[in-house]
PDB file of C-alpha atoms in Angstrom:
ATOM      1  CA  MET A 126     -43.034  38.893  58.720  1.00 95.00           C
ATOM      2  CA  GLU A 127     -45.338  38.440  55.635  1.00 97.00           C
ATOM      3  CA  LEU A 128     -48.614  40.181  55.205  1.00 98.00           C
ATOM      4  CA  ARG A 129     -51.392  38.384  53.159  1.00 98.00           C
ATOM      5  CA  ILE A 130     -54.797  39.554  52.157  1.00 98.00           C
ATOM      6  CA  PHE A 131     -57.797  37.481  53.347  1.00 98.00           C
ATOM      7  CA  THR A 132     -61.304  38.187  52.045  1.00 98.00           C
ATOM      8  CA  GLU A 133     -64.908  36.982  53.023  1.00 98.00           C
ATOM      9  CA  PRO A 134     -66.769  37.113  49.758  1.00 98.00           C
ATOM     10  CA  GLN A 135     -69.903  35.509  51.312  1.00 98.00           C
ATOM     11  CA  GLN A 136     -70.536  38.956  52.807  1.00 97.00           C
ATOM     12  CA  GLY A 137     -71.121  40.335  49.306  1.00 97.00           C
ATOM     13  CA  ALA A 138     -68.690  40.089  46.448  1.00 97.00           C
ATOM     14  CA  SER A 139     -68.736  39.085  42.743  1.00 97.00           C
ATOM     15  CA  TYR A 140     -65.821  37.442  40.891  1.00 98.00           C
ATOM     16  CA  ASP A 141     -64.975  40.879  39.475  1.00 98.00           C
ATOM     17  CA  ASP A 142     -64.779  42.333  42.848  1.00 98.00           C
ATOM     18  CA  LEU A 143     -62.431  39.594  43.934  1.00 98.00           C
ATOM     19  CA  LEU A 144     -60.346  40.004  40.785  1.00 98.00           C
ATOM     20  CA  ARG A 145     -59.919  43.758  41.455  1.00 98.00           C
ATOM     21  CA  ALA A 146     -58.826  43.043  45.016  1.00 98.00           C
ATOM     22  CA  ALA A 147     -56.488  40.241  44.027  1.00 98.00           C
ATOM     23  CA  ARG A 148     -54.829  42.366  41.260  1.00 98.00           C
ATOM     24  CA  THR A 149     -54.516  45.184  43.627  1.00 98.00           C
ATOM     25  CA  ALA A 150     -52.871  42.974  46.217  1.00 98.00           C
ATOM     26  CA  GLU A 151     -50.574  41.452  43.595  1.00 98.00           C
ATOM     27  CA  ASP A 152     -49.430  44.895  42.340  1.00 98.00           C
ATOM     28  CA  ALA A 153     -48.822  46.058  45.847  1.00 98.00           C
ATOM     29  CA  GLY A 154     -46.494  43.191  46.552  1.00 97.00           C
ATOM     30  CA  TYR A 155     -48.465  40.920  48.988  1.00 98.00           C
ATOM     31  CA  GLY A 156     -47.462  37.385  49.059  1.00 94.00           C
ATOM     32  CA  ALA A 157     -50.871  35.820  48.817  1.00 98.00           C
ATOM     33  CA  PHE A 158     -54.634  36.419  48.253  1.00 98.00           C
ATOM     34  CA  PHE A 159     -56.792  34.174  50.326  1.00 98.00           C
ATOM     35  CA  ARG A 160     -60.556  33.814  50.677  1.00 98.00           C
ATOM     36  CA  SER A 161     -63.067  32.003  52.945  1.00 98.00           C
ATOM     37  CA  ASP A 162     -65.197  29.030  51.867  1.00 98.00           C
ATOM     38  CA  HIS A 163     -68.814  29.916  52.891  1.00 98.00           C
ATOM     39  CA  TYR A 164     -72.153  29.762  51.214  1.00 97.00           C
ATOM     40  CA  LEU A 165     -74.084  32.076  53.481  1.00 98.00           C
ATOM     41  CA  SER A 166     -73.481  35.600  54.727  1.00 97.00           C
ATOM     42  CA  MET A 167     -73.125  36.342  58.393  1.00 96.00           C
ATOM     43  CA  GLY A 168     -74.567  39.153  60.551  1.00 93.00           C
ATOM     44  CA  SER A 169     -76.423  41.916  58.885  1.00 92.00           C
ATOM     45  CA  ALA A 170     -74.682  41.630  55.424  1.00 94.00           C
ATOM     46  CA  ASP A 171     -77.099  40.897  52.462  1.00 95.00           C
ATOM     47  CA  GLY A 172     -74.361  38.862  50.684  1.00 97.00           C
ATOM     48  CA  LEU A 173     -75.380  40.101  47.316  1.00 97.00           C
ATOM     49  CA  PRO A 174     -74.898  39.024  44.542  1.00 97.00           C
ATOM     50  CA  GLY A 175     -74.616  35.659  46.284  1.00 97.00           C
ATOM     51  CA  PRO A 176     -72.079  33.143  47.298  1.00 96.00           C
ATOM     52  CA  THR A 177     -69.083  32.075  45.177  1.00 96.00           C
ATOM     53  CA  ASP A 178     -67.087  28.919  45.331  1.00 97.00           C
ATOM     54  CA  PRO A 179     -63.350  29.301  46.194  1.00 98.00           C
ATOM     55  CA  TRP A 180     -62.008  26.803  43.737  1.00 98.00           C
ATOM     56  CA  ILE A 181     -64.046  28.149  40.824  1.00 98.00           C
ATOM     57  CA  THR A 182     -62.840  31.639  41.908  1.00 98.00           C
ATOM     58  CA  PHE A 183     -59.212  30.551  41.964  1.00 98.00           C
ATOM     59  CA  ALA A 184     -59.506  28.771  38.551  1.00 98.00           C
ATOM     60  CA  GLY A 185     -60.320  32.289  37.228  1.00 98.00           C
ATOM     61  CA  LEU A 186     -57.703  34.108  39.388  1.00 98.00           C
ATOM     62  CA  ALA A 187     -55.103  31.390  38.261  1.00 98.00           C
ATOM     63  CA  ARG A 188     -55.388  32.849  34.758  1.00 98.00           C
ATOM     64  CA  ASP A 189     -56.216  36.466  35.626  1.00 98.00           C
ATOM     65  CA  THR A 190     -53.220  37.053  37.919  1.00 98.00           C
ATOM     66  CA  SER A 191     -49.587  36.172  37.488  1.00 98.00           C
ATOM     67  CA  THR A 192     -47.518  35.954  40.661  1.00 98.00           C
ATOM     68  CA  ILE A 193     -49.511  36.160  43.841  1.00 98.00           C
ATOM     69  CA  ARG A 194     -50.305  32.934  45.658  1.00 98.00           C
ATOM     70  CA  LEU A 195     -53.914  31.757  46.059  1.00 98.00           C
ATOM     71  CA  GLY A 196     -55.465  29.908  48.976  1.00 98.00           C
ATOM     72  CA  THR A 197     -58.348  29.173  51.404  1.00 98.00           C
ATOM     73  CA  LEU A 198     -58.925  29.855  55.089  1.00 98.00           C
ATOM     74  CA  MET A 199     -60.388  27.305  55.274  1.00 98.00           C
ATOM     75  CA  THR A 200     -61.948  24.909  52.551  1.00 98.00           C
ATOM     76  CA  ALA A 201     -64.858  23.198  54.321  1.00 98.00           C
ATOM     77  CA  ALA A 202     -64.461  19.403  54.374  1.00 98.00           C
ATOM     78  CA  THR A 203     -68.270  19.073  54.703  1.00 98.00           C
ATOM     79  CA  PHE A 204     -68.865  20.635  51.248  1.00 98.00           C
ATOM     80  CA  ARG A 205     -67.038  18.162  49.051  1.00 97.00           C
ATOM     81  CA  HIS A 206     -65.785  14.632  48.693  1.00 98.00           C
ATOM     82  CA  PRO A 207     -62.056  14.243  49.077  1.00 98.00           C
ATOM     83  CA  GLY A 208     -61.260  12.644  45.703  1.00 98.00           C
ATOM     84  CA  PRO A 209     -62.981  15.368  43.543  1.00 98.00           C
ATOM     85  CA  LEU A 210     -61.559  18.102  45.848  1.00 98.00           C
ATOM     86  CA  ALA A 211     -58.053  16.771  45.307  1.00 98.00           C
ATOM     87  CA  ILE A 212     -58.619  16.965  41.544  1.00 98.00           C
ATOM     88  CA  SER A 213     -59.916  20.431  41.653  1.00 98.00           C
ATOM     89  CA  VAL A 214     -57.126  21.796  43.775  1.00 98.00           C
ATOM     90  CA  ALA A 215     -54.527  20.104  41.749  1.00 98.00           C
ATOM     91  CA  GLN A 216     -56.023  21.372  38.492  1.00 98.00           C
ATOM     92  CA  VAL A 217     -56.103  24.972  39.849  1.00 98.00           C
ATOM     93  CA  ASP A 218     -52.409  24.621  40.992  1.00 98.00           C
ATOM     94  CA  GLN A 219     -51.576  23.497  37.387  1.00 98.00           C
ATOM     95  CA  MET A 220     -53.510  26.476  35.907  1.00 98.00           C
ATOM     96  CA  SER A 221     -51.713  28.848  38.222  1.00 98.00           C
ATOM     97  CA  GLY A 222     -48.266  27.586  37.606  1.00 98.00           C
ATOM     98  CA  GLY A 223     -47.956  26.205  41.150  1.00 98.00           C
ATOM     99  CA  ARG A 224     -49.322  29.151  43.184  1.00 98.00           C
ATOM    100  CA  VAL A 225     -52.035  27.289  45.344  1.00 98.00           C
ATOM    101  CA  GLU A 226     -51.993  26.998  49.145  1.00 98.00           C
ATOM    102  CA  PHE A 227     -54.593  24.674  50.516  1.00 98.00           C
ATOM    103  CA  GLY A 228     -56.218  25.373  53.926  1.00 98.00           C
ATOM    104  CA  ILE A 229     -58.890  22.812  54.983  1.00 98.00           C
ATOM    105  CA  GLY A 230     -61.081  22.659  58.046  1.00 98.00           C
ATOM    106  CA  ALA A 231     -63.933  20.527  59.420  1.00 98.00           C
ATOM    107  CA  GLY A 232     -66.794  22.998  58.567  1.00 97.00           C
ATOM    108  CA  TRP A 233     -68.679  24.749  61.365  1.00 97.00           C
ATOM    109  CA  TYR A 234     -71.514  27.074  60.146  1.00 98.00           C
ATOM    110  CA  GLU A 235     -74.557  24.959  60.448  1.00 98.00           C
ATOM    111  CA  ALA A 236     -76.947  27.490  58.775  1.00 98.00           C
ATOM    112  CA  GLU A 237     -75.129  27.422  55.364  1.00 98.00           C
ATOM    113  CA  HIS A 238     -75.456  23.671  55.293  1.00 98.00           C
ATOM    114  CA  THR A 239     -79.268  23.641  55.940  1.00 98.00           C
ATOM    115  CA  ALA A 240     -79.655  26.504  53.426  1.00 98.00           C
ATOM    116  CA  TYR A 241     -77.990  24.526  50.709  1.00 98.00           C
ATOM    117  CA  GLY A 242     -78.979  20.975  51.552  1.00 98.00           C
ATOM    118  CA  ILE A 243     -75.453  19.932  52.841  1.00 98.00           C
ATOM    119  CA  PRO A 244     -75.449  17.289  55.499  1.00 98.00           C
ATOM    120  CA  PHE A 245     -74.048  18.582  58.913  1.00 98.00           C
ATOM    121  CA  PRO A 246     -73.055  15.830  61.194  1.00 98.00           C
ATOM    122  CA  ALA A 247     -72.194  16.210  64.821  1.00 98.00           C
ATOM    123  CA  LEU A 248     -68.784  17.616  65.600  1.00 97.00           C
ATOM    124  CA  GLY A 249     -67.209  14.216  66.324  1.00 97.00           C
ATOM    125  CA  GLU A 250     -68.195  12.876  62.934  1.00 98.00           C
ATOM    126  CA  ARG A 251     -67.244  16.094  61.180  1.00 98.00           C
ATOM    127  CA  PHE A 252     -63.727  15.910  62.582  1.00 98.00           C
ATOM    128  CA  GLU A 253     -63.483  12.213  61.595  1.00 98.00           C
ATOM    129  CA  ARG A 254     -64.364  13.028  58.104  1.00 98.00           C
ATOM    130  CA  TYR A 255     -61.922  15.917  58.120  1.00 98.00           C
ATOM    131  CA  GLU A 256     -59.036  13.734  59.273  1.00 98.00           C
ATOM    132  CA  GLU A 257     -59.791  11.240  56.607  1.00 98.00           C
ATOM    133  CA  GLN A 258     -60.012  13.919  53.936  1.00 98.00           C
ATOM    134  CA  VAL A 259     -56.620  15.282  54.806  1.00 98.00           C
ATOM    135  CA  ALA A 260     -55.074  11.853  54.627  1.00 98.00           C
ATOM    136  CA  ILE A 261     -56.773  11.003  51.296  1.00 98.00           C
ATOM    137  CA  ILE A 262     -55.999  14.279  49.574  1.00 98.00           C
ATOM    138  CA  THR A 263     -52.390  14.298  50.611  1.00 98.00           C
ATOM    139  CA  GLY A 264     -52.114  10.549  49.761  1.00 98.00           C
ATOM    140  CA  LEU A 265     -53.427  11.112  46.285  1.00 98.00           C
ATOM    141  CA  TRP A 266     -51.036  13.951  45.566  1.00 98.00           C
ATOM    142  CA  GLU A 267     -48.024  12.067  46.994  1.00 98.00           C
ATOM    143  CA  THR A 268     -48.605   8.892  45.107  1.00 98.00           C
ATOM    144  CA  PRO A 269     -46.038   8.530  42.322  1.00 97.00           C
ATOM    145  CA  GLU A 270     -47.291   8.786  38.836  1.00 96.00           C
ATOM    146  CA  GLY A 271     -47.959   5.256  37.536  1.00 97.00           C
ATOM    147  CA  GLY A 272     -48.882   4.107  40.955  1.00 98.00           C
ATOM    148  CA  THR A 273     -52.297   3.766  42.594  1.00 98.00           C
ATOM    149  CA  PHE A 274     -53.753   4.842  45.918  1.00 98.00           C
ATOM    150  CA  SER A 275     -56.250   3.063  48.158  1.00 98.00           C
ATOM    151  CA  PHE A 276     -57.786   4.021  51.444  1.00 98.00           C
ATOM    152  CA  GLU A 277     -60.157   2.337  53.802  1.00 98.00           C
ATOM    153  CA  GLY A 278     -61.667   4.572  56.481  1.00 98.00           C
ATOM    154  CA  LYS A 279     -64.719   4.928  58.537  1.00 98.00           C
ATOM    155  CA  HIS A 280     -66.364   7.347  56.182  1.00 98.00           C
ATOM    156  CA  TYR A 281     -64.439   7.119  52.887  1.00 98.00           C
ATOM    157  CA  ALA A 282     -63.040   4.305  50.843  1.00 98.00           C
ATOM    158  CA  LEU A 283     -60.876   4.575  47.658  1.00 98.00           C
ATOM    159  CA  THR A 284     -59.714   1.497  45.639  1.00 98.00           C
ATOM    160  CA  ASP A 285     -56.901   1.655  43.182  1.00 98.00           C
ATOM    161  CA  SER A 286     -57.174   5.316  42.341  1.00 98.00           C
ATOM    162  CA  PRO A 287     -54.771   6.478  39.666  1.00 98.00           C
ATOM    163  CA  ALA A 288     -54.281   9.498  41.862  1.00 98.00           C
ATOM    164  CA  LEU A 289     -54.387  11.903  39.035  1.00 98.00           C
ATOM    165  CA  PRO A 290     -53.966  14.861  38.239  1.00 98.00           C
ATOM    166  CA  LYS A 291     -50.892  15.920  40.229  1.00 98.00           C
ATOM    167  CA  PRO A 292     -50.430  19.602  41.415  1.00 98.00           C
ATOM    168  CA  ALA A 293     -47.704  21.548  39.668  1.00 98.00           C
ATOM    169  CA  GLN A 294     -45.995  21.923  43.023  1.00 98.00           C
ATOM    170  CA  GLU A 295     -44.004  18.960  44.489  1.00 96.00           C
ATOM    171  CA  ARG A 296     -45.932  19.707  47.760  1.00 97.00           C
ATOM    172  CA  VAL A 297     -48.900  22.016  47.963  1.00 98.00           C
ATOM    173  CA  PRO A 298     -48.730  23.966  51.253  1.00 98.00           C
ATOM    174  CA  LEU A 299     -51.334  22.613  53.604  1.00 98.00           C
ATOM    175  CA  LEU A 300     -52.775  24.889  56.201  1.00 98.00           C
ATOM    176  CA  ILE A 301     -54.621  23.660  59.299  1.00 98.00           C
ATOM    177  CA  GLY A 302     -55.858  25.705  62.179  1.00 98.00           C
ATOM    178  CA  GLY A 303     -58.248  26.243  65.046  1.00 96.00           C
ATOM    179  CA  MET A 304     -58.387  25.988  68.768  1.00 97.00           C
ATOM    180  CA  GLY A 305     -59.063  22.262  69.227  1.00 96.00           C
ATOM    181  CA  ALA A 306     -56.976  21.102  72.167  1.00 96.00           C
ATOM    182  CA  LYS A 307     -55.890  17.657  71.075  1.00 97.00           C
ATOM    183  CA  ARG A 308     -56.933  16.352  67.679  1.00 97.00           C
ATOM    184  CA  THR A 309     -56.277  19.574  65.802  1.00 98.00           C
ATOM    185  CA  PRO A 310     -52.666  19.994  66.969  1.00 98.00           C
ATOM    186  CA  ALA A 311     -52.091  16.279  66.183  1.00 98.00           C
ATOM    187  CA  LEU A 312     -53.535  16.530  62.713  1.00 98.00           C
ATOM    188  CA  ALA A 313     -51.306  19.596  62.098  1.00 98.00           C
ATOM    189  CA  ALA A 314     -48.147  17.903  63.354  1.00 98.00           C
ATOM    190  CA  SER A 315     -48.701  15.093  60.978  1.00 98.00           C
ATOM    191  CA  TYR A 316     -49.758  16.818  57.797  1.00 98.00           C
ATOM    192  CA  ALA A 317     -49.534  20.656  57.912  1.00 98.00           C
ATOM    193  CA  THR A 318     -46.905  23.066  56.594  1.00 98.00           C
ATOM    194  CA  GLU A 319     -48.659  26.014  58.391  1.00 98.00           C
ATOM    195  CA  PHE A 320     -50.703  26.412  61.476  1.00 98.00           C
ATOM    196  CA  ASN A 321     -53.222  29.289  61.484  1.00 98.00           C
ATOM    197  CA  LEU A 322     -55.161  30.844  64.232  1.00 98.00           C
ATOM    198  CA  PRO A 323     -58.085  33.109  63.248  1.00 96.00           C
ATOM    199  CA  PHE A 324     -59.449  35.947  65.375  1.00 97.00           C
ATOM    200  CA  VAL A 325     -57.953  34.899  68.734  1.00 97.00           C
ATOM    201  CA  GLY A 326     -56.055  36.825  71.343  1.00 96.00           C
ATOM    202  CA  ILE A 327     -52.317  36.597  72.063  1.00 98.00           C
ATOM    203  CA  ASP A 328     -52.685  34.602  75.186  1.00 97.00           C
ATOM    204  CA  ALA A 329     -54.889  31.970  73.531  1.00 98.00           C
ATOM    205  CA  ALA A 330     -52.521  31.883  70.593  1.00 98.00           C
ATOM    206  CA  VAL A 331     -49.419  31.182  72.811  1.00 98.00           C
ATOM    207  CA  GLU A 332     -51.347  28.376  74.457  1.00 98.00           C
ATOM    208  CA  GLN A 333     -52.429  26.743  71.161  1.00 98.00           C
ATOM    209  CA  PHE A 334     -49.127  27.139  69.436  1.00 98.00           C
ATOM    210  CA  GLY A 335     -47.547  25.363  72.463  1.00 98.00           C
ATOM    211  CA  ARG A 336     -49.948  22.459  71.960  1.00 98.00           C
ATOM    212  CA  VAL A 337     -48.886  22.253  68.353  1.00 98.00           C
ATOM    213  CA  ASP A 338     -45.232  22.215  69.292  1.00 98.00           C
ATOM    214  CA  ALA A 339     -45.846  19.425  71.811  1.00 98.00           C
ATOM    215  CA  ALA A 340     -47.781  17.398  69.171  1.00 98.00           C
ATOM    216  CA  CYS A 341     -44.777  17.767  66.839  1.00 98.00           C
ATOM    217  CA  ALA A 342     -42.350  16.670  69.454  1.00 97.00           C
ATOM    218  CA  GLU A 343     -44.521  13.550  70.220  1.00 98.00           C
ATOM    219  CA  ILE A 344     -44.063  12.343  66.657  1.00 98.00           C
ATOM    220  CA  GLY A 345     -40.459  13.488  66.322  1.00 98.00           C
ATOM    221  CA  ARG A 346     -41.079  16.442  63.959  1.00 98.00           C
ATOM    222  CA  ASP A 347     -39.265  19.699  64.358  1.00 98.00           C
ATOM    223  CA  PRO A 348     -41.940  22.389  65.294  1.00 97.00           C
ATOM    224  CA  LYS A 349     -39.972  24.953  63.266  1.00 96.00           C
ATOM    225  CA  GLU A 350     -41.029  23.190  60.083  1.00 97.00           C
ATOM    226  CA  LEU A 351     -44.502  24.669  60.718  1.00 98.00           C
ATOM    227  CA  THR A 352     -45.106  28.225  59.763  1.00 98.00           C
ATOM    228  CA  ARG A 353     -47.110  30.092  62.421  1.00 98.00           C
ATOM    229  CA  SER A 354     -49.721  32.483  61.292  1.00 98.00           C
ATOM    230  CA  VAL A 355     -52.786  34.451  62.553  1.00 98.00           C
ATOM    231  CA  ALA A 356     -55.793  36.114  60.810  1.00 98.00           C
ATOM    232  CA  LEU A 357     -56.895  39.462  62.087  1.00 98.00           C
ATOM    233  CA  VAL A 358     -59.451  41.983  60.926  1.00 98.00           C
ATOM    234  CA  ALA A 359     -57.810  45.127  59.569  1.00 98.00           C
ATOM    235  CA  ALA A 360     -58.877  48.767  59.766  1.00 98.00           C
ATOM    236  CA  VAL A 361     -55.815  50.848  59.122  1.00 98.00           C
ATOM    237  CA  GLY A 362     -55.727  54.526  58.290  1.00 98.00           C
ATOM    238  CA  ARG A 363     -53.253  57.398  58.054  1.00 97.00           C
ATOM    239  CA  THR A 364     -55.410  59.498  60.311  1.00 97.00           C
ATOM    240  CA  ASP A 365     -57.777  58.678  63.147  1.00 97.00           C
ATOM    241  CA  ALA A 366     -60.634  59.821  60.813  1.00 97.00           C
ATOM    242  CA  ASP A 367     -59.547  57.291  58.241  1.00 98.00           C
ATOM    243  CA  VAL A 368     -59.555  54.538  60.835  1.00 98.00           C
ATOM    244  CA  ALA A 369     -63.012  55.483  62.129  1.00 98.00           C
ATOM    245  CA  ARG A 370     -64.340  55.544  58.639  1.00 97.00           C
ATOM    246  CA  ARG A 371     -62.985  52.089  57.818  1.00 98.00           C
ATOM    247  CA  ALA A 372     -64.226  50.629  61.069  1.00 98.00           C
ATOM    248  CA  ALA A 373     -67.731  52.080  60.413  1.00 97.00           C
ATOM    249  CA  ALA A 374     -67.784  50.681  56.954  1.00 96.00           C
ATOM    250  CA  ILE A 375     -67.585  47.117  58.381  1.00 96.00           C
ATOM    251  CA  GLY A 376     -69.830  47.798  61.262  1.00 95.00           C
ATOM    252  CA  ARG A 377     -67.206  47.728  63.996  1.00 96.00           C
ATOM    253  CA  GLU A 378     -65.996  50.018  66.786  1.00 96.00           C
ATOM    254  CA  VAL A 379     -62.436  51.354  66.679  1.00 97.00           C
ATOM    255  CA  ASP A 380     -61.648  50.537  70.276  1.00 97.00           C
ATOM    256  CA  GLU A 381     -62.866  47.023  69.852  1.00 96.00           C
ATOM    257  CA  LEU A 382     -60.851  46.499  66.723  1.00 97.00           C
ATOM    258  CA  LYS A 383     -57.677  47.739  68.443  1.00 96.00           C
ATOM    259  CA  GLU A 384     -58.231  45.266  71.197  1.00 95.00           C
ATOM    260  CA  ASN A 385     -59.086  42.280  69.016  1.00 95.00           C
ATOM    261  CA  GLY A 386     -57.770  42.989  65.485  1.00 97.00           C
ATOM    262  CA  LEU A 387     -55.313  45.387  63.731  1.00 98.00           C
ATOM    263  CA  ALA A 388     -56.710  48.809  63.820  1.00 98.00           C
ATOM    264  CA  GLY A 389     -55.123  52.275  63.985  1.00 98.00           C
ATOM    265  CA  THR A 390     -52.509  54.304  62.227  1.00 98.00           C
ATOM    266  CA  PRO A 391     -49.605  52.520  60.539  1.00 98.00           C
ATOM    267  CA  ALA A 392     -47.380  53.065  63.580  1.00 97.00           C
ATOM    268  CA  GLU A 393     -50.041  51.631  65.911  1.00 97.00           C
ATOM    269  CA  VAL A 394     -50.515  48.536  63.639  1.00 98.00           C
ATOM    270  CA  VAL A 395     -46.724  48.076  63.322  1.00 98.00           C
ATOM    271  CA  ASP A 396     -46.410  48.080  67.125  1.00 97.00           C
ATOM    272  CA  ARG A 397     -49.435  45.677  67.536  1.00 98.00           C
ATOM    273  CA  ILE A 398     -47.860  43.198  64.984  1.00 98.00           C
ATOM    274  CA  GLY A 399     -44.542  43.450  66.782  1.00 97.00           C
ATOM    275  CA  ALA A 400     -46.285  42.499  70.059  1.00 97.00           C
ATOM    276  CA  TRP A 401     -47.853  39.480  68.338  1.00 98.00           C
ATOM    277  CA  ARG A 402     -44.543  38.500  66.845  1.00 98.00           C
ATOM    278  CA  ASP A 403     -42.604  38.820  70.129  1.00 97.00           C
ATOM    279  CA  ALA A 404     -45.199  36.815  72.115  1.00 98.00           C
ATOM    280  CA  THR A 405     -46.011  34.064  69.639  1.00 98.00           C
ATOM    281  CA  GLY A 406     -43.324  33.802  66.968  1.00 98.00           C
ATOM    282  CA  ILE A 407     -45.756  34.268  64.141  1.00 98.00           C
ATOM    283  CA  GLN A 408     -44.290  34.613  60.591  1.00 98.00           C
ATOM    284  CA  ARG A 409     -47.402  35.609  58.684  1.00 98.00           C
ATOM    285  CA  VAL A 410     -50.525  37.757  59.250  1.00 98.00           C
ATOM    286  CA  TYR A 411     -53.602  37.349  57.121  1.00 98.00           C
ATOM    287  CA  LEU A 412     -55.310  40.708  57.011  1.00 98.00           C
ATOM    288  CA  GLN A 413     -59.028  40.287  56.882  1.00 98.00           C
ATOM    289  CA  ILE A 414     -60.270  42.933  54.493  1.00 98.00           C
ATOM    290  CA  LEU A 415     -64.035  43.169  54.668  1.00 97.00           C
ATOM    291  CA  ASP A 416     -64.731  46.231  52.501  1.00 97.00           C
ATOM    292  CA  LEU A 417     -63.574  45.078  49.036  1.00 97.00           C
ATOM    293  CA  ALA A 418     -64.631  48.470  47.447  1.00 96.00           C
ATOM    294  CA  ASP A 419     -61.896  50.176  49.384  1.00 98.00           C
ATOM    295  CA  LEU A 420     -58.881  49.202  47.435  1.00 98.00           C
ATOM    296  CA  ASP A 421     -56.773  52.054  48.812  1.00 98.00           C
ATOM    297  CA  HIS A 422     -56.954  50.176  52.120  1.00 98.00           C
ATOM    298  CA  ILE A 423     -54.926  47.404  50.554  1.00 98.00           C
ATOM    299  CA  THR A 424     -52.372  49.631  48.954  1.00 98.00           C
ATOM    300  CA  GLU A 425     -51.881  51.851  52.029  1.00 98.00           C
ATOM    301  CA  ILE A 426     -51.099  48.923  54.260  1.00 98.00           C
ATOM    302  CA  ALA A 427     -48.556  47.735  51.735  1.00 98.00           C
ATOM    303  CA  SER A 428     -46.794  51.089  51.495  1.00 98.00           C
ATOM    304  CA  ASP A 429     -47.203  52.204  55.032  1.00 98.00           C
ATOM    305  CA  VAL A 430     -47.058  49.084  57.200  1.00 98.00           C
ATOM    306  CA  ALA A 431     -45.253  46.328  55.430  1.00 97.00           C
ATOM    307  CA  PRO A 432     -41.869  48.097  54.903  1.00 97.00           C
ATOM    308  CA  GLN A 433     -41.649  48.643  58.688  1.00 96.00           C
ATOM    309  CA  LEU A 434     -41.905  44.821  59.352  1.00 95.00           C
ATOM    310  CA  SER A 435     -38.892  43.697  57.456  1.00 79.00           C
TER     311      SER A 435
END
């Protein structure tokens, strides 16, 4: 079981805030530092000093960290064209020495699109564009050097692309996720190295992982090739008072977090992760850390929870 840190900087974080959190996670021994891709805060958060772009963030972290892997849950396909996005991610992978993991989704938060002038098509078109982007980006990266890549889709067309630059890794890990019943599992079966479910219950996760397994079987792929992961909000403390303080800092109730996330003492959280693993076979948990000023939260989970999961 691997624990990873997942941040939501649209809620209010500068690059320096993210750098401190990433370095803390790296020093504490986490496998990866992930962030969301949003341009507008949610709920009551003021979002100050304002949104940051993940691939610009990771370009900085690629040089300002040394070993921790860097990735998105999830890059929004609505925000970017696939060709330039493939270039950006490949460049950051080179800058990091091959530490990038690429999560991509269809985009869902309409308000951030209207706030920043980004087209927001209906769901059907968004998913079509998403499917084409995944095909294009992986196709560009997999084209041998010296070759060219062409693509003719409903929404995107590429002609004789040199398909450069290449990532440092032979294959950048590709994360796909969500609760779509048919097209999402099929897309994951065809392209993903990891399938992630954010903020769902165990029963829903069991059902969706089953759909992904069936989609893999349908195309002759071994479902065990896909890493299973979930993202859950964390509020962990050595005492009940610590847990309550951390829950209050993010505007949540302890009982609700224990039901829907990972909250409680280290022993309680270890038991909860064990229940998840036994029911779903997950291999990774992304800990959503919403209070980036509380770096002790990151280090305490690493020292008090992670050793009990090996």
